[in-house]
PDB file of C-alpha atoms and ligand atoms in Angstrom:
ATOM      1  CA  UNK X  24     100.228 270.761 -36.971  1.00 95.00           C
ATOM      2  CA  UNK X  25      97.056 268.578 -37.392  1.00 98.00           C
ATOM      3  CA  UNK X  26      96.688 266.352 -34.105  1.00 98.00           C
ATOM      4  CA  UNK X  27      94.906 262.829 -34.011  1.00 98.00           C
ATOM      5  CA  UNK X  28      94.179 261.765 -30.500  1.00 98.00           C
ATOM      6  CA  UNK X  29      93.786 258.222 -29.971  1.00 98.00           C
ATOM      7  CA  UNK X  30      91.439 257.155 -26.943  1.00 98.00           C
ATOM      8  CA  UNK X  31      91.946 253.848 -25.400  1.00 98.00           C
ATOM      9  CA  UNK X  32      91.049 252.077 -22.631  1.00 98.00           C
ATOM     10  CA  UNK X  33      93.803 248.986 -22.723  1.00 98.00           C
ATOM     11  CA  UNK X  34      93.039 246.263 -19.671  1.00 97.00           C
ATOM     12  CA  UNK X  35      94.362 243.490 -21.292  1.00 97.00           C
ATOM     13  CA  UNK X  36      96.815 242.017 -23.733  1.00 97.00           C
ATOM     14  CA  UNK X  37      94.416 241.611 -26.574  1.00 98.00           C
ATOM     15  CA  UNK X  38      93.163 245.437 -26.188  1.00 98.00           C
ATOM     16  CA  UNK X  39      97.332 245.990 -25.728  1.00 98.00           C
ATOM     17  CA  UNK X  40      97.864 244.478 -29.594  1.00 98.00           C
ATOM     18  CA  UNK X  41      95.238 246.138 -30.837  1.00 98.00           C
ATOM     19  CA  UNK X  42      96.007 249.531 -29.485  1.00 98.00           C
ATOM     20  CA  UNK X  43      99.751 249.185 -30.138  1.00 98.00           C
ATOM     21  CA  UNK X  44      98.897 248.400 -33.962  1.00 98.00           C
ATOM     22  CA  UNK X  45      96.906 251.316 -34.250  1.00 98.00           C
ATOM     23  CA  UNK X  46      99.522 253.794 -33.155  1.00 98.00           C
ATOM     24  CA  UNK X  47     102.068 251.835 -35.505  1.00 98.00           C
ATOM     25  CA  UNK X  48     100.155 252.756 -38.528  1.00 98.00           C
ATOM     26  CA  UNK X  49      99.048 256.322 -37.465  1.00 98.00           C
ATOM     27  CA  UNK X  50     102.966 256.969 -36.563  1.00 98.00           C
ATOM     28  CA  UNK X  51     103.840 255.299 -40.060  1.00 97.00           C
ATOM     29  CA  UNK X  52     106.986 257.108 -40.987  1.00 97.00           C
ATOM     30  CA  UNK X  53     105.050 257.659 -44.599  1.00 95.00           C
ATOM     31  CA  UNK X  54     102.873 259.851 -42.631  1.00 96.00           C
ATOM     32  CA  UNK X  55     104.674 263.422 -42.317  1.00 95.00           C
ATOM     33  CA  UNK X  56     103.271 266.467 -40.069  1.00 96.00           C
ATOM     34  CA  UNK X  57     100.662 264.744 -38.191  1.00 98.00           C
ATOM     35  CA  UNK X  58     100.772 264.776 -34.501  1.00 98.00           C
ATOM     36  CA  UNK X  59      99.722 261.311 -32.509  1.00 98.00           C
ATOM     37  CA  UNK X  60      98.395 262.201 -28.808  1.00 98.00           C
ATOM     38  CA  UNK X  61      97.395 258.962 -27.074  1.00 98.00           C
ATOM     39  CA  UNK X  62      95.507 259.379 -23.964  1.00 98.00           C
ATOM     40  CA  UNK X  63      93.562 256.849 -21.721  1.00 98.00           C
ATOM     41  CA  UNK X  64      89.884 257.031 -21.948  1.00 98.00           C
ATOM     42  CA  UNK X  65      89.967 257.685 -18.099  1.00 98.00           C
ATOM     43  CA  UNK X  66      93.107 260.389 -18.251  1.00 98.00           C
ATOM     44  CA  UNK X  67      91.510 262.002 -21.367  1.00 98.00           C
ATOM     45  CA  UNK X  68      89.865 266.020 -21.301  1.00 98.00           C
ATOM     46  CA  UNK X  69      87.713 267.900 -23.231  1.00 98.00           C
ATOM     47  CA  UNK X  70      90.624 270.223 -23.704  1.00 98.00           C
ATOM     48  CA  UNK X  71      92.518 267.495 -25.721  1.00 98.00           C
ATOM     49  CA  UNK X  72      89.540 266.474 -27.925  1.00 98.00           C
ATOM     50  CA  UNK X  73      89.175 270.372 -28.980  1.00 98.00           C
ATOM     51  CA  UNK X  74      92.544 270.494 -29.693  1.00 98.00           C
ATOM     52  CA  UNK X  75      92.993 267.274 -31.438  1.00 98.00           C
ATOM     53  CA  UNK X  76      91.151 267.611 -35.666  1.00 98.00           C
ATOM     54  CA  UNK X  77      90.960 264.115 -35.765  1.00 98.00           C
ATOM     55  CA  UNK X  78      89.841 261.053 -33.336  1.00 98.00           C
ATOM     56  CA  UNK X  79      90.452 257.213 -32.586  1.00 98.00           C
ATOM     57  CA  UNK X  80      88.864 255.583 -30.165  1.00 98.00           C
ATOM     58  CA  UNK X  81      89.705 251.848 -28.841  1.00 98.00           C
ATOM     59  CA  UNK X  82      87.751 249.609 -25.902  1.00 98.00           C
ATOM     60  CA  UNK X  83      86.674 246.435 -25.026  1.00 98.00           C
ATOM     61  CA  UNK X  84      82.982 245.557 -25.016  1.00 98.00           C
ATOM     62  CA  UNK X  85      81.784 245.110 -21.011  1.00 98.00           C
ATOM     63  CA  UNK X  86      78.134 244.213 -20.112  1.00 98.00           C
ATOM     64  CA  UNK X  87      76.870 244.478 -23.593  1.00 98.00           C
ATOM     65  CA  UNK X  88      78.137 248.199 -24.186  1.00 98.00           C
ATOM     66  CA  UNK X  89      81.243 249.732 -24.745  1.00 98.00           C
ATOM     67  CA  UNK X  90      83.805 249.570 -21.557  1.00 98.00           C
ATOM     68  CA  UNK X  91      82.392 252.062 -18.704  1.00 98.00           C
ATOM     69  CA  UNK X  92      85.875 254.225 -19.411  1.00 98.00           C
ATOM     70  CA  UNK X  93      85.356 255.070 -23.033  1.00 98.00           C
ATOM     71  CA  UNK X  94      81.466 255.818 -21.486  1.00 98.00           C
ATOM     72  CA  UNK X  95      83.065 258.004 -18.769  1.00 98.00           C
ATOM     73  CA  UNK X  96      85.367 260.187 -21.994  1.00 98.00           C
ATOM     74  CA  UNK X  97      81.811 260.618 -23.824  1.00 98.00           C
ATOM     75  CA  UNK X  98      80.437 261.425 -20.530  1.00 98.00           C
ATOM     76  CA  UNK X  99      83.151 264.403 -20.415  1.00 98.00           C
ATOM     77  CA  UNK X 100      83.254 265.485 -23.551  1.00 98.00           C
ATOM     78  CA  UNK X 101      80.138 266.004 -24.874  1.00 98.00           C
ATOM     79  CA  UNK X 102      78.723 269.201 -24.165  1.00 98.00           C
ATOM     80  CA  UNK X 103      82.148 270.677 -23.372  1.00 98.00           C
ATOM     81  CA  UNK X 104      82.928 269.590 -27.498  1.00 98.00           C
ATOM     82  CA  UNK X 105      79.391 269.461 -28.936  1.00 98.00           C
ATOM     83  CA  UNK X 106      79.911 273.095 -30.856  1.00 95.00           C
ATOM     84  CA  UNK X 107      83.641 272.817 -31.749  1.00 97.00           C
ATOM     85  CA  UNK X 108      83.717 269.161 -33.182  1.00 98.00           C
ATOM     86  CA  UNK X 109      81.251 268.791 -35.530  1.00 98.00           C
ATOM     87  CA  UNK X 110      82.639 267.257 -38.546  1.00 98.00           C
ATOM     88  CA  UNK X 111      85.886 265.912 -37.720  1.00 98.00           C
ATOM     89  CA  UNK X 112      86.904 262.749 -38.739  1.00 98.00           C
ATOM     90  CA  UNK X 113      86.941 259.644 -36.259  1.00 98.00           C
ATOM     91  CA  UNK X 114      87.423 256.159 -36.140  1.00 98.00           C
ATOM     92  CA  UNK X 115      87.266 253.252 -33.362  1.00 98.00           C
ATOM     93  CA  UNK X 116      88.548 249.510 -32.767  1.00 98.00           C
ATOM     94  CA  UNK X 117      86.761 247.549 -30.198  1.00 98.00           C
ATOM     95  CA  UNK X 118      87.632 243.956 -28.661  1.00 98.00           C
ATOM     96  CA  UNK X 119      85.404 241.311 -27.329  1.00 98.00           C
ATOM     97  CA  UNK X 120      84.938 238.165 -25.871  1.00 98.00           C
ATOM     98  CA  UNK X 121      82.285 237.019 -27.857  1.00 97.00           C
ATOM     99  CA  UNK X 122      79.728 239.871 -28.953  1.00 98.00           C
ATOM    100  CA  UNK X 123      80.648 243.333 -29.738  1.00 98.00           C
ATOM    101  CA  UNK X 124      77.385 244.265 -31.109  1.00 98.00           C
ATOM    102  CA  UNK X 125      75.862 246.918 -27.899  1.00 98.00           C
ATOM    103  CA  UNK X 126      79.556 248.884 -27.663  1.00 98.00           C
ATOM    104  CA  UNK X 127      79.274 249.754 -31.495  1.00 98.00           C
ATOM    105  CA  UNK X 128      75.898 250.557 -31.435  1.00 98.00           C
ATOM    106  CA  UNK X 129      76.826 252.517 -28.640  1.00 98.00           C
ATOM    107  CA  UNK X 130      79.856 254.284 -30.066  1.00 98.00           C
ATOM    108  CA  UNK X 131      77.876 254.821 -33.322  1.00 98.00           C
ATOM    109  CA  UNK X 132      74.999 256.959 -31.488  1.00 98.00           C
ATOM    110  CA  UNK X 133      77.205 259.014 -29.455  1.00 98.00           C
ATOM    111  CA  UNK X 134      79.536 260.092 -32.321  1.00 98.00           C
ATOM    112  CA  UNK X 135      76.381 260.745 -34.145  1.00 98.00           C
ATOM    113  CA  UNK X 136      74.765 262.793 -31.704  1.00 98.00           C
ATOM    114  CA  UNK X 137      78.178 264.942 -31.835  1.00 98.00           C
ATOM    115  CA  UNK X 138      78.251 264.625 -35.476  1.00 98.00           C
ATOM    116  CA  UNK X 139      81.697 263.221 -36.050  1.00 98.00           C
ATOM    117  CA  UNK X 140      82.462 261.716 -39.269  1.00 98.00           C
ATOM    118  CA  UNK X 141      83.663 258.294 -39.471  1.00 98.00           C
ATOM    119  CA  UNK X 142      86.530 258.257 -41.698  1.00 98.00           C
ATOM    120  CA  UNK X 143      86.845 254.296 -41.750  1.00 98.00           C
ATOM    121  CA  UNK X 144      85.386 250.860 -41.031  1.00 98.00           C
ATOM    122  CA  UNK X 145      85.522 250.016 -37.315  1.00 98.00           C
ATOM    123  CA  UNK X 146      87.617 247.187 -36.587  1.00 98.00           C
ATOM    124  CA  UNK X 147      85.696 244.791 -34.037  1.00 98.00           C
ATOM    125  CA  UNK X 148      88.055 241.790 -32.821  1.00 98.00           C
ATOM    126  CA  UNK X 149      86.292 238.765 -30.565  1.00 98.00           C
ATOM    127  CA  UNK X 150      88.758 236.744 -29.232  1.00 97.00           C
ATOM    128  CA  UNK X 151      92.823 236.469 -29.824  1.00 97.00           C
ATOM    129  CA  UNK X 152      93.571 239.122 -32.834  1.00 98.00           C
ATOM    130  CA  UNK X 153      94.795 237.184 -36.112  1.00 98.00           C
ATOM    131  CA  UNK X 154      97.402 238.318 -38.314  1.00 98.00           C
ATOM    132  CA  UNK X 155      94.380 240.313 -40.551  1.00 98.00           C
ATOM    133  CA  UNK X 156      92.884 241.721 -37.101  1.00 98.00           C
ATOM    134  CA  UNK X 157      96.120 243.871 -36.421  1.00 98.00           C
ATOM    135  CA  UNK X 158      96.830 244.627 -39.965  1.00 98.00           C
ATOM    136  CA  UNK X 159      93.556 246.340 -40.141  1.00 98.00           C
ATOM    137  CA  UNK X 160      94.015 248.010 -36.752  1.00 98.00           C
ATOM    138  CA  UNK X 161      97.580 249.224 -38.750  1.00 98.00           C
ATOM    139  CA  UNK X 162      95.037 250.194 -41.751  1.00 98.00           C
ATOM    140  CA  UNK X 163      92.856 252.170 -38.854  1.00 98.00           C
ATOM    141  CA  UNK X 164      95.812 253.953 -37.649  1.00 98.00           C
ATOM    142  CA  UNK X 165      97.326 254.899 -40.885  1.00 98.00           C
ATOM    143  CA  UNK X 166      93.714 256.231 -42.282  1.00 98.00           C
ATOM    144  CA  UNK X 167      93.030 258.483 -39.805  1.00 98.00           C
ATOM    145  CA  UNK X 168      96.432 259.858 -39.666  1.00 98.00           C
ATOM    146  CA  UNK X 169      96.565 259.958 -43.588  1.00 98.00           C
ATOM    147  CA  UNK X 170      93.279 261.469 -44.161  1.00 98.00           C
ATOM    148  CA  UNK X 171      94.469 265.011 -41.426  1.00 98.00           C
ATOM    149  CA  UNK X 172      98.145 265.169 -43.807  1.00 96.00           C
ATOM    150  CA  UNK X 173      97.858 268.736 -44.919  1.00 76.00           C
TER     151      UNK X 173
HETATM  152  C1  FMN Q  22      82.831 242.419 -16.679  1.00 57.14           C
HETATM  153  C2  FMN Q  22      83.080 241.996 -18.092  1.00 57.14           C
HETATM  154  C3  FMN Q  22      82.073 242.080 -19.016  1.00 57.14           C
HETATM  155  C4  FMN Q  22      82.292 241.698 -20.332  1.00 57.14           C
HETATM  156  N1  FMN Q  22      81.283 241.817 -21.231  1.00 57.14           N
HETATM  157  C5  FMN Q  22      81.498 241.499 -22.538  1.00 57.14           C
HETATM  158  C6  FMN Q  22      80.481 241.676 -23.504  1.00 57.14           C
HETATM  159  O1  FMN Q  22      79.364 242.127 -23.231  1.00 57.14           O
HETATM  160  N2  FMN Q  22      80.747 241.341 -24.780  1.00 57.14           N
HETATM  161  C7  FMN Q  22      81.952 240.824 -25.153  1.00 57.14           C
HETATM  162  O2  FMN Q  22      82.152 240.532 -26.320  1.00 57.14           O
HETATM  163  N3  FMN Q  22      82.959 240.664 -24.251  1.00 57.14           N
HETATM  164  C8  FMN Q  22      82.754 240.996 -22.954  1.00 57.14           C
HETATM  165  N4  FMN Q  22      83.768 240.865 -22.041  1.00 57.14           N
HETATM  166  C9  FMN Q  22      85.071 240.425 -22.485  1.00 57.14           C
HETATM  167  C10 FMN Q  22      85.979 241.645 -22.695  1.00 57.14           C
HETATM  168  O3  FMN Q  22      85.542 242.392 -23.799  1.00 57.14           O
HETATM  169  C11 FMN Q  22      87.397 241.162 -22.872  1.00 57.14           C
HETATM  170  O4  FMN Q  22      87.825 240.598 -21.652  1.00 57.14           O
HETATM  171  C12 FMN Q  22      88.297 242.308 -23.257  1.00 57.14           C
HETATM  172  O5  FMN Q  22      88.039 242.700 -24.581  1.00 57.14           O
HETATM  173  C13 FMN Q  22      89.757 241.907 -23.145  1.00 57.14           C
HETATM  174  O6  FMN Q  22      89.978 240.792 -23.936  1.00 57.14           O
HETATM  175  P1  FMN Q  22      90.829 239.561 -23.391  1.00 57.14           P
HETATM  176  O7  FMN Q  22      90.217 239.188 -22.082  1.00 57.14           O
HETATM  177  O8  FMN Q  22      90.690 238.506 -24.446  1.00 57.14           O
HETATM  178  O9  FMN Q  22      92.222 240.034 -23.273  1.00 57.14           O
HETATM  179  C14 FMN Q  22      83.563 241.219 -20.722  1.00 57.14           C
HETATM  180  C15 FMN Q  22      84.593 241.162 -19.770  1.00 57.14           C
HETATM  181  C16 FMN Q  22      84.358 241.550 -18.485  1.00 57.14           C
HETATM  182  C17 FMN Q  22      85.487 241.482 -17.476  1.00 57.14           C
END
């Protein structure tokens, strides 16, 4: 069964709503035969990005980049993936306090340099997430899961 493994470092209640609407849409019961692993950015292994065929990735922005957890997965995973992954589909959601700007730019390069494919818009959120903010964490979730249906 295809397998879309959401990455997520979660420290807060903001990141929590977020991450929370991204799993409800990827685990939308419209979606049939996709498996949703969820595993935090600090728990996460190479071994479950090779056998994952799709990817979602979630953090706040820290110190201008992208939280030092999601840093410490890519850290990980790179080389161990770099052959395998090429190609697959991903998608990320990032929340911030005021400027989001370095952890995209961040996220962008490193799923460049292992060639994933973004599969939909990123969803950046700067303070309390509105009503539109989750629904297009939902959207996120759903696309991702959608787009590895068989
Ligand atoms: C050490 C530290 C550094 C941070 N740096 C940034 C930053 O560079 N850009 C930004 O938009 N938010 C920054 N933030 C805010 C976090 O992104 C924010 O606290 C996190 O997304 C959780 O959101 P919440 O506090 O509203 O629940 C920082 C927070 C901390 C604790």
């Amino acid at each position: 069964m295809p397998t879309l493994l959401i990455v997520h470092h979660t420290p807060s209640p903001n990141c929590q709503a977020m991450f929370e609407a991204v799993v409800s849409g990827a685990t939308a019961p419209e979606i049939e035969g996709v498996r949703v692993v969820r595993r935090a950015a600090l728990a996460a292994t190479a071994p479950d990005v090779l056998d994952a065929d799709g990817y979602l990735l979630g953090a706040p922005a820290n110190l201008g980049y992208m939280a030092g957890a999601l840093k410490h997965f890519f850290d990980q995973v790179y080389y161990p993936c770099l052959d395998e992954t090429r190609g697959r589909p991903f998608g990320y959601f990032v929340h911030g306090g005021n400027d989001v700007t370095g952890a995209v730019r961040g996220i962008e390069a490193i799923t460049t340099g292992l060639g994933w494919r973004r599969a939909a818009d990123a969803v950046t959120v700067t303070g309390e997430p509105g009503k539109a903010d989750i629904e297009a964490c939902w959207e996120l979730g759903a696309t991702l899961a959608a787009g590895l249906m068989a």
